[in-house]
Amino acid sequence: MAAGLVVPISGPYTAVWNARTLGTQNDDGYVLTGAYQGQEINASDAYGMTLVEAIYRGLNWRVRFRGLEWNKAGILAAINTFGSTGDTGTTFTPTLANIGERMSKYAQPLVLTAVLGNPPTIPQSLTATNAIVAPQSNTEAMMTSKMREAPFEMVLLPYLATVGSLSPNLSFTTT
């Protein structure tokens, strides 16, 4: 069989957060976004406001998804992250508890696992040990006769990990 001109990478993932399933997602699946941080060197007497250099200042990772099963334990637990009047994985009862706490205290592992083999799916898994609802993000509880969806965004806080013979700070590992 002849190989195609383009060899695409594709395939869905299953996911758990805090060991609870996130269920089926919309067609976009899980969207991983990295925001490179830097200080622009762009104010000088010789070059005006021309960008002439930049200083690397970090990399922030987030994952977005839109759950199609609003009542899944992982979705409800994430909504109830900072407090709940009931079981965080079975009720929709978020409270205003724990205001002023560090968000990292409530971070939990997020594990994405490919449904298909390699190829066509790369990576086969992604594990973020410190995933937590992203600051200033929004979720929705659409009270309507239509299907309830759960848009969500998590930030992947960095942590120290051992990968092979290295011990780097990172936001996730992949296989």
PDB file of C-alpha atoms in Angstrom, residues 10-152:
ATOM      1  CA  SER A  10      -5.199  12.374  14.965  1.00  0.00           C
ATOM      2  CA  GLY A  11      -7.251  10.557  17.543  1.00  0.00           C
ATOM      3  CA  PRO A  12      -9.433  11.178  20.584  1.00  0.00           C
ATOM      4  CA  TYR A  13      -8.435  10.992  24.237  1.00  0.00           C
ATOM      5  CA  THR A  14     -10.084   9.873  27.425  1.00  0.00           C
ATOM      6  CA  ALA A  15      -9.355  11.930  30.520  1.00  0.00           C
ATOM      7  CA  VAL A  16      -9.534  11.856  34.280  1.00  0.00           C
ATOM      8  CA  TRP A  17      -9.005  14.689  36.746  1.00  0.00           C
ATOM      9  CA  ASN A  18      -8.539  13.799  40.389  1.00  0.00           C
ATOM     10  CA  ALA A  19      -9.099  10.146  39.334  1.00  0.00           C
ATOM     11  CA  ARG A  20     -12.612  11.052  38.092  1.00  0.00           C
ATOM     12  CA  THR A  21     -13.683  10.818  34.465  1.00  0.00           C
ATOM     13  CA  LEU A  22     -14.304  13.949  32.397  1.00  0.00           C
ATOM     14  CA  GLY A  23     -16.522  12.046  29.940  1.00  0.00           C
ATOM     15  CA  THR A  24     -17.013  12.745  26.242  1.00  0.00           C
ATOM     16  CA  GLN A  25     -15.912  16.111  24.881  1.00  0.00           C
ATOM     17  CA  ASN A  26     -17.130  18.123  21.915  1.00  0.00           C
ATOM     18  CA  ASP A  27     -15.420  17.615  18.563  1.00  0.00           C
ATOM     19  CA  ASP A  28     -12.458  19.834  19.529  1.00  0.00           C
ATOM     20  CA  GLY A  29     -11.455  17.407  22.306  1.00  0.00           C
ATOM     21  CA  TYR A  30      -8.776  18.782  24.626  1.00  0.00           C
ATOM     22  CA  VAL A  31      -7.000  21.929  23.427  1.00  0.00           C
ATOM     23  CA  LEU A  32      -3.519  22.370  24.943  1.00  0.00           C
ATOM     24  CA  THR A  33      -2.225  25.942  24.768  1.00  0.00           C
ATOM     25  CA  GLY A  34       1.227  27.218  25.701  1.00  0.00           C
ATOM     26  CA  ALA A  35       1.740  30.955  26.256  1.00  0.00           C
ATOM     27  CA  TYR A  36       5.387  31.964  26.037  1.00  0.00           C
ATOM     28  CA  GLN A  37       6.233  34.808  28.395  1.00  0.00           C
ATOM     29  CA  GLY A  38       8.974  37.301  27.687  1.00  0.00           C
ATOM     30  CA  GLN A  39      10.270  40.794  28.155  1.00  0.00           C
ATOM     31  CA  GLU A  40      10.490  42.610  24.866  1.00  0.00           C
ATOM     32  CA  ILE A  41      13.524  44.795  24.293  1.00  0.00           C
ATOM     33  CA  ASN A  42      11.869  47.399  22.112  1.00  0.00           C
ATOM     34  CA  ALA A  43      12.608  50.875  23.420  1.00  0.00           C
ATOM     35  CA  SER A  44      15.954  52.358  22.459  1.00  0.00           C
ATOM     36  CA  ASP A  45      17.306  55.646  21.172  1.00  0.00           C
ATOM     37  CA  ALA A  46      18.877  53.916  18.154  1.00  0.00           C
ATOM     38  CA  TYR A  47      15.918  51.753  17.022  1.00  0.00           C
ATOM     39  CA  GLY A  48      12.902  53.468  18.584  1.00  0.00           C
ATOM     40  CA  MET A  49      10.193  50.925  19.396  1.00  0.00           C
ATOM     41  CA  THR A  50      11.612  48.253  17.074  1.00  0.00           C
ATOM     42  CA  LEU A  51      11.780  44.835  18.711  1.00  0.00           C
ATOM     43  CA  VAL A  52      15.513  44.068  18.736  1.00  0.00           C
ATOM     44  CA  GLU A  53      15.660  41.294  21.358  1.00  0.00           C
ATOM     45  CA  ALA A  54      13.599  39.551  24.008  1.00  0.00           C
ATOM     46  CA  ILE A  55      14.240  37.840  27.326  1.00  0.00           C
ATOM     47  CA  TYR A  56      12.530  34.470  27.900  1.00  0.00           C
ATOM     48  CA  ARG A  57      10.422  34.644  31.096  1.00  0.00           C
ATOM     49  CA  GLY A  58       8.575  31.348  31.251  1.00  0.00           C
ATOM     50  CA  LEU A  59       5.857  29.259  29.645  1.00  0.00           C
ATOM     51  CA  ASN A  60       2.277  28.896  30.899  1.00  0.00           C
ATOM     52  CA  TRP A  61       0.239  25.865  29.834  1.00  0.00           C
ATOM     53  CA  ARG A  62      -3.549  25.581  29.830  1.00  0.00           C
ATOM     54  CA  VAL A  63      -5.977  22.962  28.613  1.00  0.00           C
ATOM     55  CA  ARG A  64      -9.489  23.801  27.410  1.00  0.00           C
ATOM     56  CA  PHE A  65     -12.354  21.415  26.801  1.00  0.00           C
ATOM     57  CA  ARG A  66     -16.122  21.424  26.430  1.00  0.00           C
ATOM     58  CA  GLY A  67     -17.705  18.441  28.135  1.00  0.00           C
ATOM     59  CA  LEU A  68     -20.788  16.921  26.563  1.00  0.00           C
ATOM     60  CA  GLU A  69     -21.635  14.992  29.742  1.00  0.00           C
ATOM     61  CA  TRP A  70     -22.197  17.760  32.274  1.00  0.00           C
ATOM     62  CA  ASN A  71     -22.873  15.316  35.111  1.00  0.00           C
ATOM     63  CA  LYS A  72     -19.571  13.404  34.923  1.00  0.00           C
ATOM     64  CA  ALA A  73     -17.765  13.155  38.264  1.00  0.00           C
ATOM     65  CA  GLY A  74     -14.620  14.924  37.006  1.00  0.00           C
ATOM     66  CA  ILE A  75     -16.584  17.884  35.625  1.00  0.00           C
ATOM     67  CA  LEU A  76     -18.585  18.298  38.838  1.00  0.00           C
ATOM     68  CA  ALA A  77     -15.497  17.879  41.026  1.00  0.00           C
ATOM     69  CA  ALA A  78     -13.699  20.588  39.017  1.00  0.00           C
ATOM     70  CA  ILE A  79     -16.682  22.964  39.347  1.00  0.00           C
ATOM     71  CA  ASN A  80     -16.743  22.268  43.114  1.00  0.00           C
ATOM     72  CA  THR A  81     -12.933  22.529  43.472  1.00  0.00           C
ATOM     73  CA  PHE A  82     -12.825  24.978  46.368  1.00  0.00           C
ATOM     74  CA  GLY A  83     -15.779  23.749  48.359  1.00  0.00           C
ATOM     75  CA  SER A  84     -19.191  22.134  48.116  1.00  0.00           C
ATOM     76  CA  THR A  85     -22.192  21.469  50.315  1.00  0.00           C
ATOM     77  CA  GLY A  86     -22.354  17.888  49.008  1.00  0.00           C
ATOM     78  CA  ASP A  87     -20.197  15.225  47.374  1.00  0.00           C
ATOM     79  CA  THR A  88     -17.971  17.187  44.985  1.00  0.00           C
ATOM     80  CA  GLY A  89     -18.255  14.521  42.254  1.00  0.00           C
ATOM     81  CA  THR A  90     -22.026  14.049  42.298  1.00  0.00           C
ATOM     82  CA  THR A  91     -23.580  17.420  43.151  1.00  0.00           C
ATOM     83  CA  PHE A  92     -23.604  20.920  41.686  1.00  0.00           C
ATOM     84  CA  THR A  93     -23.220  22.878  44.906  1.00  0.00           C
ATOM     85  CA  PRO A  94     -20.087  25.092  44.826  1.00  0.00           C
ATOM     86  CA  THR A  95     -19.515  27.286  47.873  1.00  0.00           C
ATOM     87  CA  LEU A  96     -17.345  30.303  48.587  1.00  0.00           C
ATOM     88  CA  ALA A  97     -15.183  28.328  51.003  1.00  0.00           C
ATOM     89  CA  ASN A  98     -11.403  28.601  51.135  1.00  0.00           C
ATOM     90  CA  ILE A  99     -11.120  32.149  49.750  1.00  0.00           C
ATOM     91  CA  GLY A 100      -7.524  33.312  50.116  1.00  0.00           C
ATOM     92  CA  GLU A 101      -5.984  29.828  49.817  1.00  0.00           C
ATOM     93  CA  ARG A 102      -3.286  29.038  47.275  1.00  0.00           C
ATOM     94  CA  MET A 103      -4.896  27.379  44.246  1.00  0.00           C
ATOM     95  CA  SER A 104      -2.048  24.863  44.047  1.00  0.00           C
ATOM     96  CA  LYS A 105      -3.360  23.356  47.290  1.00  0.00           C
ATOM     97  CA  TYR A 106      -6.371  22.097  45.313  1.00  0.00           C
ATOM     98  CA  ALA A 107      -4.546  21.054  42.129  1.00  0.00           C
ATOM     99  CA  GLN A 108      -5.000  17.431  41.089  1.00  0.00           C
ATOM    100  CA  PRO A 109      -3.562  15.175  38.387  1.00  0.00           C
ATOM    101  CA  LEU A 110      -5.032  15.453  34.903  1.00  0.00           C
ATOM    102  CA  VAL A 111      -4.335  12.398  32.736  1.00  0.00           C
ATOM    103  CA  LEU A 112      -5.191  12.271  29.031  1.00  0.00           C
ATOM    104  CA  THR A 113      -4.911   8.856  27.366  1.00  0.00           C
ATOM    105  CA  ALA A 114      -5.090   8.254  23.611  1.00  0.00           C
ATOM    106  CA  VAL A 115      -7.844   5.939  22.419  1.00  0.00           C
ATOM    107  CA  LEU A 116      -5.938   4.956  19.252  1.00  0.00           C
ATOM    108  CA  GLY A 117      -2.444   3.504  19.053  1.00  0.00           C
ATOM    109  CA  ASN A 118       0.781   5.139  17.905  1.00  0.00           C
ATOM    110  CA  PRO A 119       0.493   5.974  15.024  1.00  0.00           C
ATOM    111  CA  PRO A 120      -1.808   7.805  14.391  1.00  0.00           C
ATOM    112  CA  THR A 121      -1.938   9.417  17.854  1.00  0.00           C
ATOM    113  CA  ILE A 122       1.016  11.229  19.374  1.00  0.00           C
ATOM    114  CA  PRO A 123       1.392  11.642  22.315  1.00  0.00           C
ATOM    115  CA  GLN A 124      -0.105   8.472  23.743  1.00  0.00           C
ATOM    116  CA  SER A 125      -0.603  10.111  27.130  1.00  0.00           C
ATOM    117  CA  LEU A 126      -0.252  13.446  28.861  1.00  0.00           C
ATOM    118  CA  THR A 127       0.007  13.699  32.644  1.00  0.00           C
ATOM    119  CA  ALA A 128      -0.177  17.063  34.407  1.00  0.00           C
ATOM    120  CA  THR A 129       0.296  16.550  38.139  1.00  0.00           C
ATOM    121  CA  ASN A 130      -0.871  20.055  39.149  1.00  0.00           C
ATOM    122  CA  ALA A 131      -3.975  20.813  37.069  1.00  0.00           C
ATOM    123  CA  ILE A 132      -6.493  23.254  38.512  1.00  0.00           C
ATOM    124  CA  VAL A 133      -9.301  25.454  37.225  1.00  0.00           C
ATOM    125  CA  ALA A 134      -7.655  28.456  35.551  1.00  0.00           C
ATOM    126  CA  PRO A 135      -7.793  31.794  37.394  1.00  0.00           C
ATOM    127  CA  GLN A 136     -10.297  34.235  35.854  1.00  0.00           C
ATOM    128  CA  SER A 137     -11.757  31.475  33.659  1.00  0.00           C
ATOM    129  CA  ASN A 138     -15.475  30.944  33.211  1.00  0.00           C
ATOM    130  CA  THR A 139     -17.693  27.904  33.099  1.00  0.00           C
ATOM    131  CA  GLU A 140     -21.378  27.754  32.276  1.00  0.00           C
ATOM    132  CA  ALA A 141     -24.413  25.933  33.571  1.00  0.00           C
ATOM    133  CA  MET A 142     -26.897  26.394  30.761  1.00  0.00           C
ATOM    134  CA  MET A 143     -30.344  25.888  32.272  1.00  0.00           C
ATOM    135  CA  THR A 144     -32.298  25.080  29.121  1.00  0.00           C
ATOM    136  CA  SER A 145     -34.088  22.269  27.352  1.00  0.00           C
ATOM    137  CA  LYS A 146     -30.935  21.728  25.259  1.00  0.00           C
ATOM    138  CA  MET A 147     -28.077  19.446  26.230  1.00  0.00           C
ATOM    139  CA  ARG A 148     -25.978  20.889  29.035  1.00  0.00           C
ATOM    140  CA  GLU A 149     -22.354  21.355  28.047  1.00  0.00           C
ATOM    141  CA  ALA A 150     -19.479  22.132  30.387  1.00  0.00           C
ATOM    142  CA  PRO A 151     -16.880  24.530  28.992  1.00  0.00           C
ATOM    143  CA  PHE A 152     -13.801  24.427  31.179  1.00  0.00           C
TER     144      PHE A 152
END
